[in-house]
PDB file of C-alpha atoms in Angstrom:
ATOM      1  CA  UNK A   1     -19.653  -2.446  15.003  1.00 44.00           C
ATOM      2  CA  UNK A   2     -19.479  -1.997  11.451  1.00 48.00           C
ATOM      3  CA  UNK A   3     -22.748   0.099  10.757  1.00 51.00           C
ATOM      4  CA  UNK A   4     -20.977   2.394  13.162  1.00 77.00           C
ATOM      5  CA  UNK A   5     -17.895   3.020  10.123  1.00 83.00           C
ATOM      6  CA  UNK A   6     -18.110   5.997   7.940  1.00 88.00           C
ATOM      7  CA  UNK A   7     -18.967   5.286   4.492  1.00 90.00           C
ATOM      8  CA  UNK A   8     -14.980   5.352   3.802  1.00 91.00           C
ATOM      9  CA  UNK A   9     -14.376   2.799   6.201  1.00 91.00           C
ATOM     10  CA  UNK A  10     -17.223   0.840   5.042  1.00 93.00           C
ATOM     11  CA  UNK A  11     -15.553   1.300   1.686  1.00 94.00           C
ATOM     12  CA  UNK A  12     -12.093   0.208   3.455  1.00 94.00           C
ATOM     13  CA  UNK A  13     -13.823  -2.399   5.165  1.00 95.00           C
ATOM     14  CA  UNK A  14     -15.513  -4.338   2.296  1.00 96.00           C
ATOM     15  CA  UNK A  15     -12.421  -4.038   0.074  1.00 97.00           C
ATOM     16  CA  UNK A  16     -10.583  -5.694   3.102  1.00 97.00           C
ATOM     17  CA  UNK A  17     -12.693  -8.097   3.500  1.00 96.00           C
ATOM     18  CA  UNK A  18     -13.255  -9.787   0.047  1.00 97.00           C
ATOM     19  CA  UNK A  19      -9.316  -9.533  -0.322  1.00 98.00           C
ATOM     20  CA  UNK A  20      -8.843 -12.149   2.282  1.00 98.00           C
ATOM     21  CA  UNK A  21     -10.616 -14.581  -0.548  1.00 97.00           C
ATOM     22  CA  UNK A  22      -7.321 -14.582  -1.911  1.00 98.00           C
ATOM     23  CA  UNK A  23      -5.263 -16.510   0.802  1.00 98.00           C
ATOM     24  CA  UNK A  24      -5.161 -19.858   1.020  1.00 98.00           C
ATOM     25  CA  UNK A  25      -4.281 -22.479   3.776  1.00 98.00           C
ATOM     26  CA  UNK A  26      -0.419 -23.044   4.065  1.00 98.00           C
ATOM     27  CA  UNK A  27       0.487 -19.974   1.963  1.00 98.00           C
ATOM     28  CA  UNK A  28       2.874 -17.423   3.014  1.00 98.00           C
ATOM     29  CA  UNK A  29       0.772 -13.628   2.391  1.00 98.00           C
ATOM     30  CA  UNK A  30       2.757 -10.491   2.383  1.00 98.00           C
ATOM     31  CA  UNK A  31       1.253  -7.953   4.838  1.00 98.00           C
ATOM     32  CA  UNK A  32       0.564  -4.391   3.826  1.00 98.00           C
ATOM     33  CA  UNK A  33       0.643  -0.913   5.631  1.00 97.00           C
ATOM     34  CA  UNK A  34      -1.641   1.870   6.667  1.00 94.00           C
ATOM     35  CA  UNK A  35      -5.283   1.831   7.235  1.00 92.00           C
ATOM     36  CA  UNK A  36      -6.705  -0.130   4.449  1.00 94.00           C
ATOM     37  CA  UNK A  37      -4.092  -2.790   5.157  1.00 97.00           C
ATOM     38  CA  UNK A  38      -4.965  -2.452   8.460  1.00 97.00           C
ATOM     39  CA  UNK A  39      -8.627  -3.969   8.030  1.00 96.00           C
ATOM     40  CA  UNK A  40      -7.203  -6.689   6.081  1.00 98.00           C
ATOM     41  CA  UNK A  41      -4.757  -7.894   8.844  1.00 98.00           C
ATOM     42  CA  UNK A  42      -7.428  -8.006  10.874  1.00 97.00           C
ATOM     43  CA  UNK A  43      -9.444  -9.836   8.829  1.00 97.00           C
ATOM     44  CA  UNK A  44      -6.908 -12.386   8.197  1.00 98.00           C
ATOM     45  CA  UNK A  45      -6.392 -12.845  12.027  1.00 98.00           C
ATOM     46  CA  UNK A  46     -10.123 -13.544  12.862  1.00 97.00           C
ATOM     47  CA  UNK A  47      -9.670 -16.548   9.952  1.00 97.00           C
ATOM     48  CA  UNK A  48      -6.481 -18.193  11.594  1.00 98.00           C
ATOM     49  CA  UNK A  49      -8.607 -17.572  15.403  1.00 96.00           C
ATOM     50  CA  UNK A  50     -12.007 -18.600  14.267  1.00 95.00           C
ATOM     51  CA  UNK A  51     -11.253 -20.652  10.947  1.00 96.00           C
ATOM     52  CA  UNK A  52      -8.077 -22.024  11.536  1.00 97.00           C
ATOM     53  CA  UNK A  53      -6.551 -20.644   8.740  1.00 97.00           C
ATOM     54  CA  UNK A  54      -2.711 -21.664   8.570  1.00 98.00           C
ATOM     55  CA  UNK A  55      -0.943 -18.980   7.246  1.00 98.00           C
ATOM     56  CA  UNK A  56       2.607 -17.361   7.932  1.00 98.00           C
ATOM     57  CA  UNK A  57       2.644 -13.219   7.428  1.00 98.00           C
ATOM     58  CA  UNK A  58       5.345 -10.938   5.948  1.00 98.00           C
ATOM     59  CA  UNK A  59       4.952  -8.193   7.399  1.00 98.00           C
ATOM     60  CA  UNK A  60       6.069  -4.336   5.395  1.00 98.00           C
ATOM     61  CA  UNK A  61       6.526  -2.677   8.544  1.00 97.00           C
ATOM     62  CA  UNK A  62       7.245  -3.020  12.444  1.00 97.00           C
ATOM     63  CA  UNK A  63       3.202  -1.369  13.092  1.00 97.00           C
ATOM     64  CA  UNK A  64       1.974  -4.168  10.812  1.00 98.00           C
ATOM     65  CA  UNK A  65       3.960  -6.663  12.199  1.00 98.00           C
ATOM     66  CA  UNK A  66       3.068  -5.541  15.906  1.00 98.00           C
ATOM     67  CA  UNK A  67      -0.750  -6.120  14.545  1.00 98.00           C
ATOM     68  CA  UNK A  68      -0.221  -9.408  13.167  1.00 98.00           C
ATOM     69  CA  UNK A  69       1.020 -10.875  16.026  1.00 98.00           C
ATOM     70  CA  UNK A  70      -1.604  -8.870  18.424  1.00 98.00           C
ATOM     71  CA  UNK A  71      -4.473 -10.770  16.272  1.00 98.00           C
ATOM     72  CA  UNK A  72      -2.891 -14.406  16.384  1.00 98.00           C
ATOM     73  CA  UNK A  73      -1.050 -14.325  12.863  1.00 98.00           C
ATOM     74  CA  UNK A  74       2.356 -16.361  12.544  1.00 98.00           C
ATOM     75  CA  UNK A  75       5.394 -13.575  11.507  1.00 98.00           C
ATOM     76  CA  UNK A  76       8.283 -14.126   9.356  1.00 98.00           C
ATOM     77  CA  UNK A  77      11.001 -11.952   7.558  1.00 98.00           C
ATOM     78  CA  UNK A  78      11.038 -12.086   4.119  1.00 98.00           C
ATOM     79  CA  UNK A  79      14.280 -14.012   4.045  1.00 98.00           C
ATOM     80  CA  UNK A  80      12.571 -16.656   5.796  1.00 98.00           C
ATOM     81  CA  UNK A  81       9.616 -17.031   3.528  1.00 98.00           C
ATOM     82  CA  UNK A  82      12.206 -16.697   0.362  1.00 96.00           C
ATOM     83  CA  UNK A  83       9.414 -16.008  -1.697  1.00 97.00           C
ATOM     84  CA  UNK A  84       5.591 -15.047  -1.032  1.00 98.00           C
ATOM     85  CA  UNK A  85       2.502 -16.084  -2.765  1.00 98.00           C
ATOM     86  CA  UNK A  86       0.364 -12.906  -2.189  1.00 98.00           C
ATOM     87  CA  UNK A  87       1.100  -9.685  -0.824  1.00 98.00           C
ATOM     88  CA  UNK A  88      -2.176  -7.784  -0.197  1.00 98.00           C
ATOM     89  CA  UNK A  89      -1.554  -4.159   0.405  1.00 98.00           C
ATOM     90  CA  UNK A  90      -3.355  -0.582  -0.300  1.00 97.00           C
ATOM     91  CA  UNK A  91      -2.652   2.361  -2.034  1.00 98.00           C
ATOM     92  CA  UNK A  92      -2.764   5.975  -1.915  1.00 98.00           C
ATOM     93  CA  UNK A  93      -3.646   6.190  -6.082  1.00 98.00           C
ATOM     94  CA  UNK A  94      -4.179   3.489  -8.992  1.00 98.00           C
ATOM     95  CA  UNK A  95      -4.758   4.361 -12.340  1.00 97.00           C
ATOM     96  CA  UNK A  96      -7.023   2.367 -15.207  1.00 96.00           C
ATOM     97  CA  UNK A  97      -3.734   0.132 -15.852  1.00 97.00           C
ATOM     98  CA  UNK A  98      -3.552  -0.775 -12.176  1.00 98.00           C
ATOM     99  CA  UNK A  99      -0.218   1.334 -11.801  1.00 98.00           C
ATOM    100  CA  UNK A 100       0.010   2.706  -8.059  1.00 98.00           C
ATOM    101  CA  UNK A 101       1.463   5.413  -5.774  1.00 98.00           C
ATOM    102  CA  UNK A 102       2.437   4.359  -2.203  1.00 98.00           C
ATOM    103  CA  UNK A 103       4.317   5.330   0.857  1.00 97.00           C
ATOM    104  CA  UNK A 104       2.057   7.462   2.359  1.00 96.00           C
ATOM    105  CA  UNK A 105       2.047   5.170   5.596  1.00 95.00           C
ATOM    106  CA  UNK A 106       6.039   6.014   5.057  1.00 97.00           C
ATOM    107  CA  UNK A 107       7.083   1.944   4.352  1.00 97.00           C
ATOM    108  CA  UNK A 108       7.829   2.099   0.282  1.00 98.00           C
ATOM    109  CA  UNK A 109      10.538   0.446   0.690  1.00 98.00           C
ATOM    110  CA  UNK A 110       9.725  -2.729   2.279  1.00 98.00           C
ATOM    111  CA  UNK A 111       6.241  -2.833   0.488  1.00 98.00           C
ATOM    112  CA  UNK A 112       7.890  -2.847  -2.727  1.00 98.00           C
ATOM    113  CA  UNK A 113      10.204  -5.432  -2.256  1.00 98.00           C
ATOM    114  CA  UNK A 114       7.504  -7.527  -0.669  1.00 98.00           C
ATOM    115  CA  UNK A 115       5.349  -6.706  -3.577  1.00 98.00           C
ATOM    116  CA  UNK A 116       8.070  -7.708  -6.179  1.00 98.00           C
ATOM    117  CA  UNK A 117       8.694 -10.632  -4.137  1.00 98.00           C
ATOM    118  CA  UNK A 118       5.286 -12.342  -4.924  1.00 98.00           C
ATOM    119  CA  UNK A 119       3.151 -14.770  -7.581  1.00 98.00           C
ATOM    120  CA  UNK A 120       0.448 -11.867  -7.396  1.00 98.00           C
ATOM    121  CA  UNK A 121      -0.141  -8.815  -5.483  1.00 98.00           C
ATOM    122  CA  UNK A 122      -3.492  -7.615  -4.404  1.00 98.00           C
ATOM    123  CA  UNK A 123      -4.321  -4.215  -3.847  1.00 98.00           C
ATOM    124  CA  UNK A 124      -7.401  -2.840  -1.614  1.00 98.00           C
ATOM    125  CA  UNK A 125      -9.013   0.482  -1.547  1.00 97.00           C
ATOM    126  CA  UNK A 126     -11.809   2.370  -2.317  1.00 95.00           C
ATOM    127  CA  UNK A 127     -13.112   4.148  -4.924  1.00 92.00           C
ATOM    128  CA  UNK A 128     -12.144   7.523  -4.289  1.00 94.00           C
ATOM    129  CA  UNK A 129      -8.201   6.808  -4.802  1.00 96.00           C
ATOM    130  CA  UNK A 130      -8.783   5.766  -8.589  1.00 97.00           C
ATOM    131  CA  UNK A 131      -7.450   8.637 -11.389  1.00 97.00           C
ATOM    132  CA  UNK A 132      -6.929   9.174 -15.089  1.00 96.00           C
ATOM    133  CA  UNK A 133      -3.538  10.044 -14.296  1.00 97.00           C
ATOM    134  CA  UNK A 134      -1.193   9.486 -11.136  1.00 98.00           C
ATOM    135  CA  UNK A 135       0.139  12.897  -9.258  1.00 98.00           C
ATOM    136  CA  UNK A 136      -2.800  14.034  -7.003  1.00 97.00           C
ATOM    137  CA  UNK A 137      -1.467  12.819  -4.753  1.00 98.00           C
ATOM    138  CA  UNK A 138       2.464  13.489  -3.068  1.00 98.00           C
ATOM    139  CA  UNK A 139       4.583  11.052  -4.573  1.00 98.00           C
ATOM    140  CA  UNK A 140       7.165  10.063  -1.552  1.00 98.00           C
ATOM    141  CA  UNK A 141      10.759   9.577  -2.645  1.00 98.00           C
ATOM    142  CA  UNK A 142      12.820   7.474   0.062  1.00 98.00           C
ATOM    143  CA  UNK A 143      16.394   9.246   0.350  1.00 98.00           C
ATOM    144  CA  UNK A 144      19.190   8.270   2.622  1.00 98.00           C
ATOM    145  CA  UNK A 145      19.359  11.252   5.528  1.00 98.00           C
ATOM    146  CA  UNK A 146      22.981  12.431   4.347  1.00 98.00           C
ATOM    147  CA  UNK A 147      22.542  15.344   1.952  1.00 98.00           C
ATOM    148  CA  UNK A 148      19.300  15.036   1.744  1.00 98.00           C
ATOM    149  CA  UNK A 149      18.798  18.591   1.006  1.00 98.00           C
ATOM    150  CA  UNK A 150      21.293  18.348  -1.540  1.00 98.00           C
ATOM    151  CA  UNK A 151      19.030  15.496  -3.375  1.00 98.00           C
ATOM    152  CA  UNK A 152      16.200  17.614  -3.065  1.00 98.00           C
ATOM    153  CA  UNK A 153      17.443  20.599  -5.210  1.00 97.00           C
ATOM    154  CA  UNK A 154      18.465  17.775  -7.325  1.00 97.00           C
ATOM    155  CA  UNK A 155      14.985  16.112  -7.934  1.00 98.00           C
ATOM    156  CA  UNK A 156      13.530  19.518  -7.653  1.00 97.00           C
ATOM    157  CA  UNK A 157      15.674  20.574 -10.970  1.00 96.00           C
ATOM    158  CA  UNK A 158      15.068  16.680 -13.065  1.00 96.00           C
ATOM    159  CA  UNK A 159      11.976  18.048 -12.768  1.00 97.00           C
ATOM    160  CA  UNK A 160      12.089  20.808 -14.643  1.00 96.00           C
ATOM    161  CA  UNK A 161      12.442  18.051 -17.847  1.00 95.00           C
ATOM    162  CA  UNK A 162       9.669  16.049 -16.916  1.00 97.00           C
ATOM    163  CA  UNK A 163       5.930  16.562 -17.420  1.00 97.00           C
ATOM    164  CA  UNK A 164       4.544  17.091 -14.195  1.00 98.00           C
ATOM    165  CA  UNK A 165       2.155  20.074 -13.202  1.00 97.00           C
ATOM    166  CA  UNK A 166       4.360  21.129 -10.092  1.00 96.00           C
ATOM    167  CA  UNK A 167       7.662  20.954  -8.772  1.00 95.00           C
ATOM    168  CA  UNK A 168       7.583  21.375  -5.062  1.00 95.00           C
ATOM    169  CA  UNK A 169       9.573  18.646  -2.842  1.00 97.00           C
ATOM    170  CA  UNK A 170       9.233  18.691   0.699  1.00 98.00           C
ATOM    171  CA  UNK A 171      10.507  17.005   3.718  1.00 98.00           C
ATOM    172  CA  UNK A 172       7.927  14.845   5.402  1.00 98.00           C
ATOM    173  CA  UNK A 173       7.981  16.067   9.234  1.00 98.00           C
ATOM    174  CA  UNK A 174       6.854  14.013  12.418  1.00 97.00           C
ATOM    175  CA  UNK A 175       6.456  16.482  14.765  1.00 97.00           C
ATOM    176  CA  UNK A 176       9.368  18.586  14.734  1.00 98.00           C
ATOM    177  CA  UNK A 177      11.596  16.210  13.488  1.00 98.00           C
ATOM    178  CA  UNK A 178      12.027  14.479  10.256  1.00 98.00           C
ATOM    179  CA  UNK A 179       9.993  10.845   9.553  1.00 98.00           C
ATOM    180  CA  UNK A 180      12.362   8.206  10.038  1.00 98.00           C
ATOM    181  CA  UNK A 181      11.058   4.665   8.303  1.00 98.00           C
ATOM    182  CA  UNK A 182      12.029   1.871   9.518  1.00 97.00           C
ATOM    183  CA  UNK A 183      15.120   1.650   7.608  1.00 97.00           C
ATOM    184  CA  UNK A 184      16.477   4.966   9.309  1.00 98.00           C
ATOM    185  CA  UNK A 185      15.622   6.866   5.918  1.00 98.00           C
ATOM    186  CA  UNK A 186      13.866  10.413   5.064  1.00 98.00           C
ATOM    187  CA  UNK A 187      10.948  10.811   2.780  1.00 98.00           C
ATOM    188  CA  UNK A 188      10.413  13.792   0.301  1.00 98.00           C
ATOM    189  CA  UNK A 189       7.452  13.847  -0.840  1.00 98.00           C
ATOM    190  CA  UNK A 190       6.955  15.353  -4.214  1.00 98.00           C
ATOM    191  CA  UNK A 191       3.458  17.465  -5.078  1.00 98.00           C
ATOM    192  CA  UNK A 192       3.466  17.108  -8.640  1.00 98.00           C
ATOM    193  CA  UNK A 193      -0.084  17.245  -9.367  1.00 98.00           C
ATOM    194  CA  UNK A 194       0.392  15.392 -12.642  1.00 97.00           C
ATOM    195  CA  UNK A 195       2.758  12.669 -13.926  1.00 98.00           C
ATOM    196  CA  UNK A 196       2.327  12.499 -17.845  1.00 97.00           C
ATOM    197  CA  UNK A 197       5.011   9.010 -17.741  1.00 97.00           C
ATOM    198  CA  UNK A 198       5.182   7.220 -14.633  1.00 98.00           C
ATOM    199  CA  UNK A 199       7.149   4.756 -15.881  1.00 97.00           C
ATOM    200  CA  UNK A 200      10.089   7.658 -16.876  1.00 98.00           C
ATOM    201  CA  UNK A 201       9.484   8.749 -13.363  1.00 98.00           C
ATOM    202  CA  UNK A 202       9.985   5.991 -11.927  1.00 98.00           C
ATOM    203  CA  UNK A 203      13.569   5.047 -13.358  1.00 97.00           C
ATOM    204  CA  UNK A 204      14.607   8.554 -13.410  1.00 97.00           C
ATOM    205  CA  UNK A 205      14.170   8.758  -9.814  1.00 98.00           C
ATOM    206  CA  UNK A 206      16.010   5.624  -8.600  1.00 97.00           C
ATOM    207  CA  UNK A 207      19.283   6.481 -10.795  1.00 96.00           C
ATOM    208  CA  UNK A 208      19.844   9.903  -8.650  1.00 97.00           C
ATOM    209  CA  UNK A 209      22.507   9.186  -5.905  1.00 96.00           C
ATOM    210  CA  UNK A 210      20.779   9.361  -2.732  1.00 98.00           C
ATOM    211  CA  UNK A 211      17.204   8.040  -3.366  1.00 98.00           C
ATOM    212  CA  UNK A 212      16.599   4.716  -2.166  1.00 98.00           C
ATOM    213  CA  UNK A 213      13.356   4.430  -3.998  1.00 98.00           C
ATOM    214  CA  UNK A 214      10.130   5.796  -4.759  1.00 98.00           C
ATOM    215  CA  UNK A 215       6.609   5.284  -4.357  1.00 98.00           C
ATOM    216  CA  UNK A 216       5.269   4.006  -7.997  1.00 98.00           C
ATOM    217  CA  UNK A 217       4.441   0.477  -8.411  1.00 98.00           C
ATOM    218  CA  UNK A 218       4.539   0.317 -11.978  1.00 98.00           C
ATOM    219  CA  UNK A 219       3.447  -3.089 -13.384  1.00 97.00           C
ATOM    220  CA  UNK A 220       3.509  -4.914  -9.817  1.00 98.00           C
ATOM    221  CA  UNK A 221      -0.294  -4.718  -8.856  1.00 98.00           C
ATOM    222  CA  UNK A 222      -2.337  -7.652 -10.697  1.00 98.00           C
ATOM    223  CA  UNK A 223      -5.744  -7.411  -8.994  1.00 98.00           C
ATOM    224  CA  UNK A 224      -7.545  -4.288  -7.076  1.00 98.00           C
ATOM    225  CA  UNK A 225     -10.304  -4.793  -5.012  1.00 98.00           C
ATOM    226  CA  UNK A 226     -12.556  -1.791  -4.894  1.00 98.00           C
ATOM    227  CA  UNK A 227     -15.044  -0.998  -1.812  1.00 97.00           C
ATOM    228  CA  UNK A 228     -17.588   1.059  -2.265  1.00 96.00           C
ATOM    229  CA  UNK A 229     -19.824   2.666   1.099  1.00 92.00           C
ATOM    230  CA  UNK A 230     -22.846   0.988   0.380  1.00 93.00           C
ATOM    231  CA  UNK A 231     -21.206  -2.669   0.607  1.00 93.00           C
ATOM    232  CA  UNK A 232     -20.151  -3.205  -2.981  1.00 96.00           C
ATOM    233  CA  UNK A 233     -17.219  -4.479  -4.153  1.00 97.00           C
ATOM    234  CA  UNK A 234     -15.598  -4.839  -7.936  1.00 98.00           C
ATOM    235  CA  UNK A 235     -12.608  -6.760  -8.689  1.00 98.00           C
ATOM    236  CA  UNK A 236     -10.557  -6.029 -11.166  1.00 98.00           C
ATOM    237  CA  UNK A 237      -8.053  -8.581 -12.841  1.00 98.00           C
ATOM    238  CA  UNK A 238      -5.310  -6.779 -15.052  1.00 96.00           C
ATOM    239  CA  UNK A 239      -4.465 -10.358 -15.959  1.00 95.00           C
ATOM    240  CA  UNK A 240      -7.370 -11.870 -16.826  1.00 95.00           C
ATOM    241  CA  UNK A 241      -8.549  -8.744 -17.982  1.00 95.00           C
ATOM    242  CA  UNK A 242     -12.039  -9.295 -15.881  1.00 97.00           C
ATOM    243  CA  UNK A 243     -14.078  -6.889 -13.743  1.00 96.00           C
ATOM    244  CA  UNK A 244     -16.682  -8.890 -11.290  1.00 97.00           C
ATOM    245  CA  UNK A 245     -18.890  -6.880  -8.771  1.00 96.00           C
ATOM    246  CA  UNK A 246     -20.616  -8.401  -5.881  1.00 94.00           C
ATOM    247  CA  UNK A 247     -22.093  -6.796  -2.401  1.00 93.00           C
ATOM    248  CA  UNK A 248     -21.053  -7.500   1.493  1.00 88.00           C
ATOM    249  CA  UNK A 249     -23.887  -7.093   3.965  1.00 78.00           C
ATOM    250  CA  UNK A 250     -22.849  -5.294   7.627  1.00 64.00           C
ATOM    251  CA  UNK A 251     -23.553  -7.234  10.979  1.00 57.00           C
ATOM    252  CA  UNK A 252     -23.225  -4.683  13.555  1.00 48.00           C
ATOM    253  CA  UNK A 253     -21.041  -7.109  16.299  1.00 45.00           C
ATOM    254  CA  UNK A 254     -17.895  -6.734  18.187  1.00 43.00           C
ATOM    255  CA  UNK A 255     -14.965  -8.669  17.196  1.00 52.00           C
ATOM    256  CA  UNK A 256     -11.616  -8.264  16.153  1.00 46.00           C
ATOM    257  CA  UNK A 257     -12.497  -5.335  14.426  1.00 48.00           C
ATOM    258  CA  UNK A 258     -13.635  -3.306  17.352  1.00 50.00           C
ATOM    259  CA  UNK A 259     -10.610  -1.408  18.577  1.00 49.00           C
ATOM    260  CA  UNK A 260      -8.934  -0.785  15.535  1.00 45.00           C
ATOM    261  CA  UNK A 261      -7.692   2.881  14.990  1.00 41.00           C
ATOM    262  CA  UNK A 262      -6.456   3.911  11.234  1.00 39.00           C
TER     263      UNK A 262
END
């Protein structure tokens, strides 16, 4: 099934699947959201099947959790586990320091907490999403549905002051209706191009009256696994301060992988 993937879900794929290295029996693994997290779940569900890999799963949202359990992982809230060894989890951007923007799946909220929650957090993706600076892509701002347009003109004019290349907030739509999360929350998502302090960003945002929170992990991430289309695969440590590269070989079978949709 897998030489059947587009080099991007190769890329997704790889990164997915050398992430899993990471759990161990008996640990309690914070479950990420969207398509990259996706292959992971999946991943960690043919280990518990096949392997018997004893593992309980925080979950960052109700589609991930719905997966989990459809692939044989063990679900529990977050105030059950108390505390989580590793939270793997993708990302729409990272930058050289390992700094992040999420929330384009629309579950920042949970994800960070998770995240913040854990000994180490492991982030998967592929090559493409790395950049000198974060901003390419939409940051998403989390804001409570009262006023909401009222908070926009107010982020829209912070902005002004900060050093971003564009100032345009808009409402993220499903449909014809806003995107609820799971939480009952909106999302704004900012196209800023640029951010020249992330870190500024990031506390500026979350002392305006009516954001929730926002999507940059800033100092959360420890490790990024990187998938490449042709099978290869580099780890990088922020810790340790390591980079190691290896390569995954493709065996074209169906298995728990073969009805996935991103």
């Amino acid at each position: 099934m897998t030489g059947e993937l587009s080099p991007i879900d190769k890329a997704k794929f790889v990164a997915a699947k050398r992430s899993v290295d990471f759990v161990e029996d008996g640990m309690r693994v914070g479950l990420g959201t969207g398509s990259t997290a996706a292959w992971m779940v999946r991943c960690l569900g043919e280990l518990v099947c096949e392997d018997g890999l004893k593992i309980r799963g925080v979950p960052t949202s109700t589609r991930t959790a719905e997966l989990a359990r459809e692939v044989g992982i063990e679900v529990i809230s977050l105030d059950e586990a108390r505390w989580i060894d590793v939270t793997i989890d993708g990302a729409d951007e990272f930058d050289g320091n390992l700094n992040l923007i999420k929330g384009g799946g629309g579950a920042l909220l949970q994800e960070k907490i998770v995240a913040t929650a854990s000994d180490q957090m492991v982030v998967i993706t592929d090559a493409g999403k790395e950049v000198e600076k974060l901003g390419a892509f939409p940051l998403p701002v989390e804001v409570i549905p009262f006023g909401w347009q009222t908070t926009k003109s107010l982020i829209e004019e912070l902005l002004i002051s900060m050093d971003v290349l564009g100032r345009d907030a808009s409402l993220r739509m499903n449909g014809s209706r806003p995107f609820v999360t799971d939480e009952g929350n909106y999302i704004l998502d900012l196209h800023l191009g640029r951010i020249g302090d992330a870190h500024q960003m990031a506390m500026v945002l979350n002392q305006m009256p009516g954001v929730v929170e926002n999507g940059l992990f800033i100092d959360i991430c420890d490790v990024v696994v990187v998938g490449f289309g042709d099978g290869r695969v580099e780890t990088r440590d922020i810790n340790d301060g390591t980079v190691a590269e290896d390569r995954l070989d493709f065996v074209e079978t169906d298995n728990l992988f073969s009805d996935l949709q991103d």
